[in-house]
Short mmCIF file of C-alpha atoms and ligand atoms in Angstrom, two decimals:
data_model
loop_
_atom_site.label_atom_id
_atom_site.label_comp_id
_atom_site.label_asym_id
_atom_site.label_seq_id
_atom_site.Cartn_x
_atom_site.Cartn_y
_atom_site.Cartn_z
CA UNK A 1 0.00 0.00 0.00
CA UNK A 2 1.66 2.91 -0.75
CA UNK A 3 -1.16 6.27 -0.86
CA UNK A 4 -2.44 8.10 1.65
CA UNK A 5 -5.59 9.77 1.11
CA UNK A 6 -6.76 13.12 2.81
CA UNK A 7 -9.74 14.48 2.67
CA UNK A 8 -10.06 18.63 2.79
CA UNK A 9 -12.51 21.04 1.85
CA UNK A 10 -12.35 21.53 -1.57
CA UNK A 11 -10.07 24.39 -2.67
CA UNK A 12 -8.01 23.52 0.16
CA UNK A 13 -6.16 21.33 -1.24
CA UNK A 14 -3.08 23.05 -1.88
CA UNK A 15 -2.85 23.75 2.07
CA UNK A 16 -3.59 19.72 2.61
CA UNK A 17 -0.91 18.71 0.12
CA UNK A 18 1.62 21.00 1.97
CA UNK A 19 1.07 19.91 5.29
CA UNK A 20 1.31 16.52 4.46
CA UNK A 21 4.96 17.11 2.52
CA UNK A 22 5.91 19.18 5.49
CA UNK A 23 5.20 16.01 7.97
CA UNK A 24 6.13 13.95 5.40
CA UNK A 25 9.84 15.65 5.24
CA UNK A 26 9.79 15.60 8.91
CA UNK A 27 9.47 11.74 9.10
CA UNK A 28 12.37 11.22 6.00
CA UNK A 29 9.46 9.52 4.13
CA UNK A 30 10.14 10.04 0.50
CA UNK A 31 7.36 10.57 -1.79
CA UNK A 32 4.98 13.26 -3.46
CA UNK A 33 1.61 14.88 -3.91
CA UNK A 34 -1.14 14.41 -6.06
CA UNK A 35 -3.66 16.94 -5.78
CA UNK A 36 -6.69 18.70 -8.23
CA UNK A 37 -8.28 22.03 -7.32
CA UNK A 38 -11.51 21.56 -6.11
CA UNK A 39 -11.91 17.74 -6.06
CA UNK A 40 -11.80 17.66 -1.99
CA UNK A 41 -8.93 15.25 -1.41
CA UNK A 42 -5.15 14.84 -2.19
CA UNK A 43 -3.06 11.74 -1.83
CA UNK A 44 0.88 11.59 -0.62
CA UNK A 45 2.34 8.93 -3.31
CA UNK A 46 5.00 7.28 -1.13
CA UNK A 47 7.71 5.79 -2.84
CA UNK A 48 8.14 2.73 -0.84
CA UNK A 49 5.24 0.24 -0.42
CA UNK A 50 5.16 0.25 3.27
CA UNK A 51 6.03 4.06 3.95
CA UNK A 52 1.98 5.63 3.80
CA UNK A 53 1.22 2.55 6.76
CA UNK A 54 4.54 3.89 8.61
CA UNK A 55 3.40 7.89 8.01
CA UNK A 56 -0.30 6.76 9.04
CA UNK A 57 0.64 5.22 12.22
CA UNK A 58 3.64 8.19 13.26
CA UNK A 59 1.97 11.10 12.10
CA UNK A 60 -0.63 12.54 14.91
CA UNK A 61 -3.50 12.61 13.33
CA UNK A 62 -4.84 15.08 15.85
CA UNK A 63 -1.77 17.56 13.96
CA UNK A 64 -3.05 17.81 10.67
CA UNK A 65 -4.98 21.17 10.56
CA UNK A 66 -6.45 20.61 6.86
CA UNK A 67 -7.08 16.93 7.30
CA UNK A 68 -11.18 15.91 7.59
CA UNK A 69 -9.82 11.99 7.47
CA UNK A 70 -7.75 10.06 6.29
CA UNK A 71 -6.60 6.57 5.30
CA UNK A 72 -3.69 4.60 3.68
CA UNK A 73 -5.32 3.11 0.54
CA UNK A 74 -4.84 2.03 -2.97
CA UNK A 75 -7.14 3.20 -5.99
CA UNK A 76 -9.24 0.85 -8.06
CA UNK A 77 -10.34 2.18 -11.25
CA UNK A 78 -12.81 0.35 -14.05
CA UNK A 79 -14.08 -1.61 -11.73
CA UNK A 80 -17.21 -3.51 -13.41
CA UNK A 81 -20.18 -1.77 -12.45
CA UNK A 82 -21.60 -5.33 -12.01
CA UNK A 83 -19.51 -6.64 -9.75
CA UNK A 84 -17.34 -3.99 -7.75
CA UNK A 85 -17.32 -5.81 -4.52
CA UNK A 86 -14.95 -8.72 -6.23
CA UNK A 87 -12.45 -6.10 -6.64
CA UNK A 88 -12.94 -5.01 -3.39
CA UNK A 89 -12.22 -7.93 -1.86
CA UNK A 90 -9.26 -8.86 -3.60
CA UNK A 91 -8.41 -5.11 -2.93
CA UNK A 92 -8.40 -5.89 0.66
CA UNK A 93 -6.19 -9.52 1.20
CA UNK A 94 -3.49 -8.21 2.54
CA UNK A 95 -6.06 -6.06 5.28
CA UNK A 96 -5.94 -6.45 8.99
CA UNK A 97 -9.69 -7.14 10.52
CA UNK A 98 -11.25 -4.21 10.33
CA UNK A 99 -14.13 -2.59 12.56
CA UNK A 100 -16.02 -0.56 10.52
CA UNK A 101 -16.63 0.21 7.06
CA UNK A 102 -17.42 3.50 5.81
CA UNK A 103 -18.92 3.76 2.11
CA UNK A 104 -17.55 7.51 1.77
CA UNK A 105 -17.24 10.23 -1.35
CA UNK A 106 -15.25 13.54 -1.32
CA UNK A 107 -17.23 16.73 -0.28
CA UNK A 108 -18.03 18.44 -3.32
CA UNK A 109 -20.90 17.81 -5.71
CA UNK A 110 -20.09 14.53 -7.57
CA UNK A 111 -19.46 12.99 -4.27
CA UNK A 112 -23.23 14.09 -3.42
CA UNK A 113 -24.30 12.43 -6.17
CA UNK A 114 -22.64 9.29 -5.48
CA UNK A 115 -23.52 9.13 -1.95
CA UNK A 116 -27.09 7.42 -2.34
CA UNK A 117 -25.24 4.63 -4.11
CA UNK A 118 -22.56 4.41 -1.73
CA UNK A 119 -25.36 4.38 0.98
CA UNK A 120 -27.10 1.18 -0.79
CA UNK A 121 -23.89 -0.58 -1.73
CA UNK A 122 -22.43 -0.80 1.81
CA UNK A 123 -24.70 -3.83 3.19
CA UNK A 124 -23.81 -5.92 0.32
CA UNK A 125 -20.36 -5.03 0.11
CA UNK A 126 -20.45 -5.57 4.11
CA UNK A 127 -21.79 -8.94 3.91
CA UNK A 128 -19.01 -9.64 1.33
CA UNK A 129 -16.01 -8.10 3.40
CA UNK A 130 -17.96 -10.00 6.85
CA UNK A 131 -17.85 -13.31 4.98
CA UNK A 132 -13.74 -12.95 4.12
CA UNK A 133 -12.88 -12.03 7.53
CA UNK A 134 -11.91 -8.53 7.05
CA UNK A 135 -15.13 -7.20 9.03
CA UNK A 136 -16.66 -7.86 12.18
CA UNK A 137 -20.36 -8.51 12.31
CA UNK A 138 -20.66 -5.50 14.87
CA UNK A 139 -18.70 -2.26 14.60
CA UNK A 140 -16.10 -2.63 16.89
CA UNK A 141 -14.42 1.24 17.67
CA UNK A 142 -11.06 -0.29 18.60
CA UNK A 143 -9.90 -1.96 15.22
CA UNK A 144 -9.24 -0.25 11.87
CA UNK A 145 -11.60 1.47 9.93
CA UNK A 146 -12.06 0.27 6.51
CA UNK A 147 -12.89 3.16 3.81
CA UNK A 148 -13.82 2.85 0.19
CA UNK A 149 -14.10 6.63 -1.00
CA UNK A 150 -15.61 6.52 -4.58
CA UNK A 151 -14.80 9.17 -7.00
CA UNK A 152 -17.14 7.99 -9.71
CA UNK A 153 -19.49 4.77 -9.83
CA UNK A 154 -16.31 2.32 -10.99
CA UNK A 155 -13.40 4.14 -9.00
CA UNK A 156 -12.39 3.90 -5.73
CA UNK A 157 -9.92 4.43 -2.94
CA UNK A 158 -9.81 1.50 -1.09
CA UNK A 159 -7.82 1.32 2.40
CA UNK A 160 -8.29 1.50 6.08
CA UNK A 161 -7.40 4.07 8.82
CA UNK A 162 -6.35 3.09 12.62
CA UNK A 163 -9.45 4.20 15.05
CA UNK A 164 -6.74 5.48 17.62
CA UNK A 165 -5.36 7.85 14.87
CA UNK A 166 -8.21 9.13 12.45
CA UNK A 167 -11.78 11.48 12.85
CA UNK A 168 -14.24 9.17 13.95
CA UNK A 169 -17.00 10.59 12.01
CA UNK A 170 -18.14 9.75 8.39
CA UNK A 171 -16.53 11.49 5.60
CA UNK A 172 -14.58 13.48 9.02
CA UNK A 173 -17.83 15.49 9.26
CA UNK A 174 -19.68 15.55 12.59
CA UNK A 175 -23.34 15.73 11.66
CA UNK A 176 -25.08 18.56 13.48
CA UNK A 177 -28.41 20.20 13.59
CA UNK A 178 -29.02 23.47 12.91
CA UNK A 179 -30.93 24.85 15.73
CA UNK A 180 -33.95 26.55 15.25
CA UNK A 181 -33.52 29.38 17.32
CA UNK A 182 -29.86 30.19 16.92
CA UNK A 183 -29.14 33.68 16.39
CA UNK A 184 -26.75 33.17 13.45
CA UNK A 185 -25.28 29.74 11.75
CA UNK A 186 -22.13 30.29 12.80
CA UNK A 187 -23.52 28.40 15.91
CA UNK A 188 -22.49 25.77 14.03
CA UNK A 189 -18.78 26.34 14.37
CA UNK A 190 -18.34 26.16 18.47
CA UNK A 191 -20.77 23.23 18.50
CA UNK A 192 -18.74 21.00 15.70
CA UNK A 193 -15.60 22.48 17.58
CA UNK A 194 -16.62 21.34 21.15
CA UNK A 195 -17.07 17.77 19.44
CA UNK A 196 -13.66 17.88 17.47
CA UNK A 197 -11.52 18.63 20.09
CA UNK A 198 -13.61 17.44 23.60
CA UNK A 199 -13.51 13.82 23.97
CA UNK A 200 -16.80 12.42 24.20
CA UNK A 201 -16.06 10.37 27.61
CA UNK A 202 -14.64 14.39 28.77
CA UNK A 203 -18.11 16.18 27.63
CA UNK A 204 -19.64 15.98 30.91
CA UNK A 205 -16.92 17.18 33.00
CA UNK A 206 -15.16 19.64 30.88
CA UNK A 207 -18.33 21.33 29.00
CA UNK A 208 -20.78 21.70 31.36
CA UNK A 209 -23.31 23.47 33.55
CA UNK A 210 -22.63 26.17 36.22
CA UNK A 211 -19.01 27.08 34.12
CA UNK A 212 -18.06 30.36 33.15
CA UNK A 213 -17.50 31.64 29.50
CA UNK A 214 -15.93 34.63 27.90
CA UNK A 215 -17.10 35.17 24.14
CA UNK A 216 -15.07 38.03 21.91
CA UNK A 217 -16.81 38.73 19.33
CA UNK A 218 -19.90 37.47 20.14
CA UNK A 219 -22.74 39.21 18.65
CA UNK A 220 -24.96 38.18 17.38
CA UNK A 221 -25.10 35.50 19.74
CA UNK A 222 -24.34 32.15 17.74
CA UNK A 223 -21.70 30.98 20.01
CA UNK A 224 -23.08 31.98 23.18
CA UNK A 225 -26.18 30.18 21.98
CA UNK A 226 -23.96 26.93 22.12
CA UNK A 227 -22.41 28.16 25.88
CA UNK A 228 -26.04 29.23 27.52
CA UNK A 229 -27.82 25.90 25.88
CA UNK A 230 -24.67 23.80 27.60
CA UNK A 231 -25.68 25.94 30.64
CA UNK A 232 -22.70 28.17 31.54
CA UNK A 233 -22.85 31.98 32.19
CA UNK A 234 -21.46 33.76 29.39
CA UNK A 235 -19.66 37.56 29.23
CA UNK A 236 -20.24 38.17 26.19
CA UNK A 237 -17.87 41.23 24.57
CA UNK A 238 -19.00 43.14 21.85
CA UNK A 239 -19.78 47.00 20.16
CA UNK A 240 -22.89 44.80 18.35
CA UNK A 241 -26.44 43.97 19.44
CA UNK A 242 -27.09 41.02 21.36
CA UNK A 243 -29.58 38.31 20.65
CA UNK A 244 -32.72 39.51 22.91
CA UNK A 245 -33.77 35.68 23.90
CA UNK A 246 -30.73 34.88 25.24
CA UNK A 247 -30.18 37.88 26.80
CA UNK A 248 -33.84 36.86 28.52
CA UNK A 249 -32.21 33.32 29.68
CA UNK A 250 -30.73 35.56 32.27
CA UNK A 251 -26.94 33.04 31.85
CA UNK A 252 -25.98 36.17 29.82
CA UNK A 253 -24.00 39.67 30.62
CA UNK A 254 -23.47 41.72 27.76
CA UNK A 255 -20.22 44.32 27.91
CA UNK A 256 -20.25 46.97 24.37
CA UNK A 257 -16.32 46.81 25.65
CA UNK A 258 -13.51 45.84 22.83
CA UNK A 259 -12.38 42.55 23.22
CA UNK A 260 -9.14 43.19 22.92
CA UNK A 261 -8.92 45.26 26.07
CA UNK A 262 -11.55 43.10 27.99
CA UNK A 263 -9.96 41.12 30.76
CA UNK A 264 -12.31 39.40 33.44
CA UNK A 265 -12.38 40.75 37.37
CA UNK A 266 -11.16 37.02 38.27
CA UNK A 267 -9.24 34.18 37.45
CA UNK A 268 -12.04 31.98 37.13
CA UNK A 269 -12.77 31.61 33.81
CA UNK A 270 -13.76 27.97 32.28
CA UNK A 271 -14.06 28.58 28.68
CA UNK A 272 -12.74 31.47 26.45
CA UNK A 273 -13.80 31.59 22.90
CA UNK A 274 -12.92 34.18 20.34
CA UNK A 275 -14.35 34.79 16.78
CA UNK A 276 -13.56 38.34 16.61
CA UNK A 277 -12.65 38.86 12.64
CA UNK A 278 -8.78 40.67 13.07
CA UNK A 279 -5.20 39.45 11.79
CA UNK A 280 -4.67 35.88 13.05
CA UNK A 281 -1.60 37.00 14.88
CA UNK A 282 -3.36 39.49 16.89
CA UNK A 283 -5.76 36.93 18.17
CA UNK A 284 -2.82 34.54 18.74
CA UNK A 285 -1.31 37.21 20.84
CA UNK A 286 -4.04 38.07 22.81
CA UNK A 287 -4.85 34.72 23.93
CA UNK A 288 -1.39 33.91 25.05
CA UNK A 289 -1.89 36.64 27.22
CA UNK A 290 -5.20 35.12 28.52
CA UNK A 291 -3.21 31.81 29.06
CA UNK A 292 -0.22 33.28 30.91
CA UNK A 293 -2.50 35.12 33.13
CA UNK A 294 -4.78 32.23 33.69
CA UNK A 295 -7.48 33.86 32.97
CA UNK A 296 -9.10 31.14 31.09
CA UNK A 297 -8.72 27.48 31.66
CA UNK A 298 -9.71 26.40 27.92
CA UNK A 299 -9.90 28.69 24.87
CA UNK A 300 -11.46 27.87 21.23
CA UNK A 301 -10.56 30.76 18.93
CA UNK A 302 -10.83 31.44 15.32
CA UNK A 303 -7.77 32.40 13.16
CA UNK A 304 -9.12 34.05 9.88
CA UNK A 305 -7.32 33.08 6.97
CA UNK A 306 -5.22 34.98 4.20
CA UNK A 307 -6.32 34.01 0.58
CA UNK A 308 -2.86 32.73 -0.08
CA UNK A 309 -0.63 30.17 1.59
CA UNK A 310 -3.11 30.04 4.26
CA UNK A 311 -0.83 27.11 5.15
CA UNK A 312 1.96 29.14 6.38
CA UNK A 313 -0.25 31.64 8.34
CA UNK A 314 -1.52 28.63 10.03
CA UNK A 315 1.99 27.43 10.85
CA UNK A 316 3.39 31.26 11.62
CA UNK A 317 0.53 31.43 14.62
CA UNK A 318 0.89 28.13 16.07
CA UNK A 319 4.49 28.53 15.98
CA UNK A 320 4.02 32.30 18.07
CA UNK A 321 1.79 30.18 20.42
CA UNK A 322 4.30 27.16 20.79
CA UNK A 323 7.38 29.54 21.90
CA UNK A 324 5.10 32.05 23.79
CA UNK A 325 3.83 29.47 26.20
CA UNK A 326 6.93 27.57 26.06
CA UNK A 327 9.57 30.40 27.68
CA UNK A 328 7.10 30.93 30.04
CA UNK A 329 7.08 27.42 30.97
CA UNK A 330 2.96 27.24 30.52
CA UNK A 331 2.30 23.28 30.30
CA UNK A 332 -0.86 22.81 27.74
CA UNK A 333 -2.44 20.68 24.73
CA UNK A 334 -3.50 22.50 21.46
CA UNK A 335 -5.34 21.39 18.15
CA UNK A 336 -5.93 23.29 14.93
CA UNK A 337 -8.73 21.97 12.89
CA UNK A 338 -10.28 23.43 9.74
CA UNK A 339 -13.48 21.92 10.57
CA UNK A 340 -16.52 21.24 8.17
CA UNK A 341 -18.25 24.68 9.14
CA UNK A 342 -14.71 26.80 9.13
CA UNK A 343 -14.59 28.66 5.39
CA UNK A 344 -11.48 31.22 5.65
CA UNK A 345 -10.64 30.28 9.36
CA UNK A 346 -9.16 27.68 10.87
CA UNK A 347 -10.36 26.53 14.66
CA UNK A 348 -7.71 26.15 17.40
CA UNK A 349 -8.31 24.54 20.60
CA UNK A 350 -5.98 25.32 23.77
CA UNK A 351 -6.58 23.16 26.91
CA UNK A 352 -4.23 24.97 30.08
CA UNK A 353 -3.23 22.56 31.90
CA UNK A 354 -0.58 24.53 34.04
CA UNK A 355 0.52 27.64 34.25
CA UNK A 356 3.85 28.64 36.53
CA UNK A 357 2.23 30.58 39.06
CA UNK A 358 4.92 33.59 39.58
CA UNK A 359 3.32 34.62 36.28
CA UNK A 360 0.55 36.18 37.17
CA UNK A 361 0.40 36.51 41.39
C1 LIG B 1 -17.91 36.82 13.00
S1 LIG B 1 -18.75 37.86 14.10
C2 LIG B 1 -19.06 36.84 15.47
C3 LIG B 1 -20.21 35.95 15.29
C4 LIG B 1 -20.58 35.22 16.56
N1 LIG B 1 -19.54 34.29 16.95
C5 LIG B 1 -21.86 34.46 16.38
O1 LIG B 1 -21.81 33.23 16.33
O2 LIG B 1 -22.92 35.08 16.31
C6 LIG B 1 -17.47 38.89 14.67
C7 LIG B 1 -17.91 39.84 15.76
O3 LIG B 1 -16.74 40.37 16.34
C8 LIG B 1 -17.00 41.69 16.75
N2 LIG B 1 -15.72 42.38 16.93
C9 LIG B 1 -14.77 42.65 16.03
N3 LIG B 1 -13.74 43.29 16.61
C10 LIG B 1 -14.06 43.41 17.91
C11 LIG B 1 -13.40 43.98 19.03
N4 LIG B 1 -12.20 44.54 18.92
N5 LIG B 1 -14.01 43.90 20.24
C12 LIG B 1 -15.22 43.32 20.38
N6 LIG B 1 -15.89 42.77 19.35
C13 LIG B 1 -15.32 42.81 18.13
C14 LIG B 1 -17.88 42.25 15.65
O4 LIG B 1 -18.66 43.32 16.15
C15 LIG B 1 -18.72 41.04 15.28
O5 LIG B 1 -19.97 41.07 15.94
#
């Protein structure tokens, strides 16, 4: 097996091919890109046959920014329409026993199109894979994930993913409502990111009721919908108008303050969460100064991107963060994830988990 495929957003994928070279490089695993505008994924071509199982297992997942999945694969193409799941299973021999199988398309418009096929051919091709010993009868979370991603009704990639190093969601995409009554979609964004980067098992502890949130930025309200309805009290920061029925919910103080200059009375803060729309180094800044003032046990933020080499603004602000918090000795966990609702922004997760305390006493 020598591909690995990532899937992106489409017109990302020039910032998905160069963060897999980059890690790539970093690993000494030789090798190059294959990407199309538009189409949703790339694939990293390795040159030796076992290198895209080596990058899939050493590469953190968790790393990638552009990444929605991924999975080390091979492609089938002319595959006869009336019998694809032969070439499936001889596509899968050499396959360890795998847990799941998702029936997946890139994100774009073909892939819609194919998706009510791929929906209908999964129980027979199931059966098939079940019968040869490469699926278990019931999904089991802890083995590989098998993936067939079809690009057209006779091509395929066909590989697997390891379940302690991919997205566990179909096609990477959390599926999320839209709530009714959220002030703006963008709602969308802090819900999908509490999923990404929270552990499920961690939800009830870490995301909870009777917490305190900071939102910059937050009018008109679509992320401190997602705070109140999880049942913390929310400063929200903002020059804008706020969202009258959450304002009503009573979880919500409103400050026409710039959230730049905004710092809360105490260090009690649970959640901080940004969206304000400024130069991603700005933001960076400011919440390092949140973090070495503990100020904020966990932040989500927004970095807007530039219409070029968004890539290397990505890399230039996590970089600032990294040696911020490291010569001032601040011990945390961060994730970067252009998630399914992000368009120009990327998503960046910071969990605190200690901060010297000669800092800031
Ligand atoms: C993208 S919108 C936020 C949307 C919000 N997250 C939601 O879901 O409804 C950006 C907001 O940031 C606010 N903003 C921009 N610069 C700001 C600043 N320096 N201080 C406070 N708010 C700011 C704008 O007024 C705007 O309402």
């Amino acid at each position: 097996m020598s591909s690995i495929v990532i899937y992106c957003r489409g017109g990302f994928e020039n910032d998905a091919a160069a963060e897999i070279n980059h890690y790539a490089a970093k690993h000494g695993i030789a090798g190059y890109v294959k990407a199309k505008p538009n189409t949703a994924f790339v694939t990293f071509e390795c040159f030796s046959p076992n290198d895209a199982e080596t990058l899939a297992k050493k590469i953190d997942f968790k790393k990638l920014v552009f990444a929605r999945q991924w999975f080390v694969g091979t492609l089938q193409t002319n595959m006869p329409i009336e019998d694809r799941v032969s070439v499936i299973k001889e596509a899968v021999q050499d396959f360890p026993l795998c847990g799941e199988l998702r029936v997946e398309t890139p994100d774009t418009n073909e892939g819609k199109e194919l998706s009510k096929f791929c929906k209908k051919f999964s129980t027979p091709l199931s059966k098939a894979l079940e019968k040869q010993n490469k699926l278990t009868r019931e999904v089991k979370p802890t083995k590989p994930v098998l993936h067939v991603l079809f690009l057209a009704n006779n091509t395929a990639y066909v590989g697997y993913s390891f379940s302690d190093n991919n997205s566990p969601f179909f096609m990477g995409i959390p599926r999320l409502r839209m709530p009714a009554d959220a002030p703006s979609r963008s709602t969308l964004k802090l819900d999908e990111a509490f999923h990404v980067f929270v552990p499920k098992a961690q939800q009830e502890t870490r995301v909870c009721s009777g917490m305190r949130a900071v939102d910059l930025g937050a009018c008109p309200g679509g992320w401190t919908y997602q705070l109140v309805r999880r049942g913390m009290f929310v400063a929200a920061i903002d020059n804008g108008p706020m969202n009258d029925d959450l304002m009503e919910t009573g979880q919500v103080k409103h400050f026409r303050e710039d959230g730049f200059k905004y710092r809360p009375e105490k260090r009690n803060i649970d959640w901080l969460v940004c969206d304000m729309v400024e130069k991603p180094t700005r933001v960076a800044d400011l919440m390092v100064d949140w973090i070495v003032n503990a100020f904020a046990r966990e932040l989500i933020f927004n970095l807007k991107l530039p219409m070029k080499k968004r890539f290397d603004s990505v890399y230039e602000c996590l970089t600032l963060i990294h040696e911020e918090l490291q010569k001032y000795n601040v011990d945390y966990e961060i994730q970067a994830k252009h998630l399914y609702h992000d368009r120009e922004e990327v998503t960046v997760h910071i969990n605190v988990l200690k901060v010297p305390q000669n800092l800031y006493s």
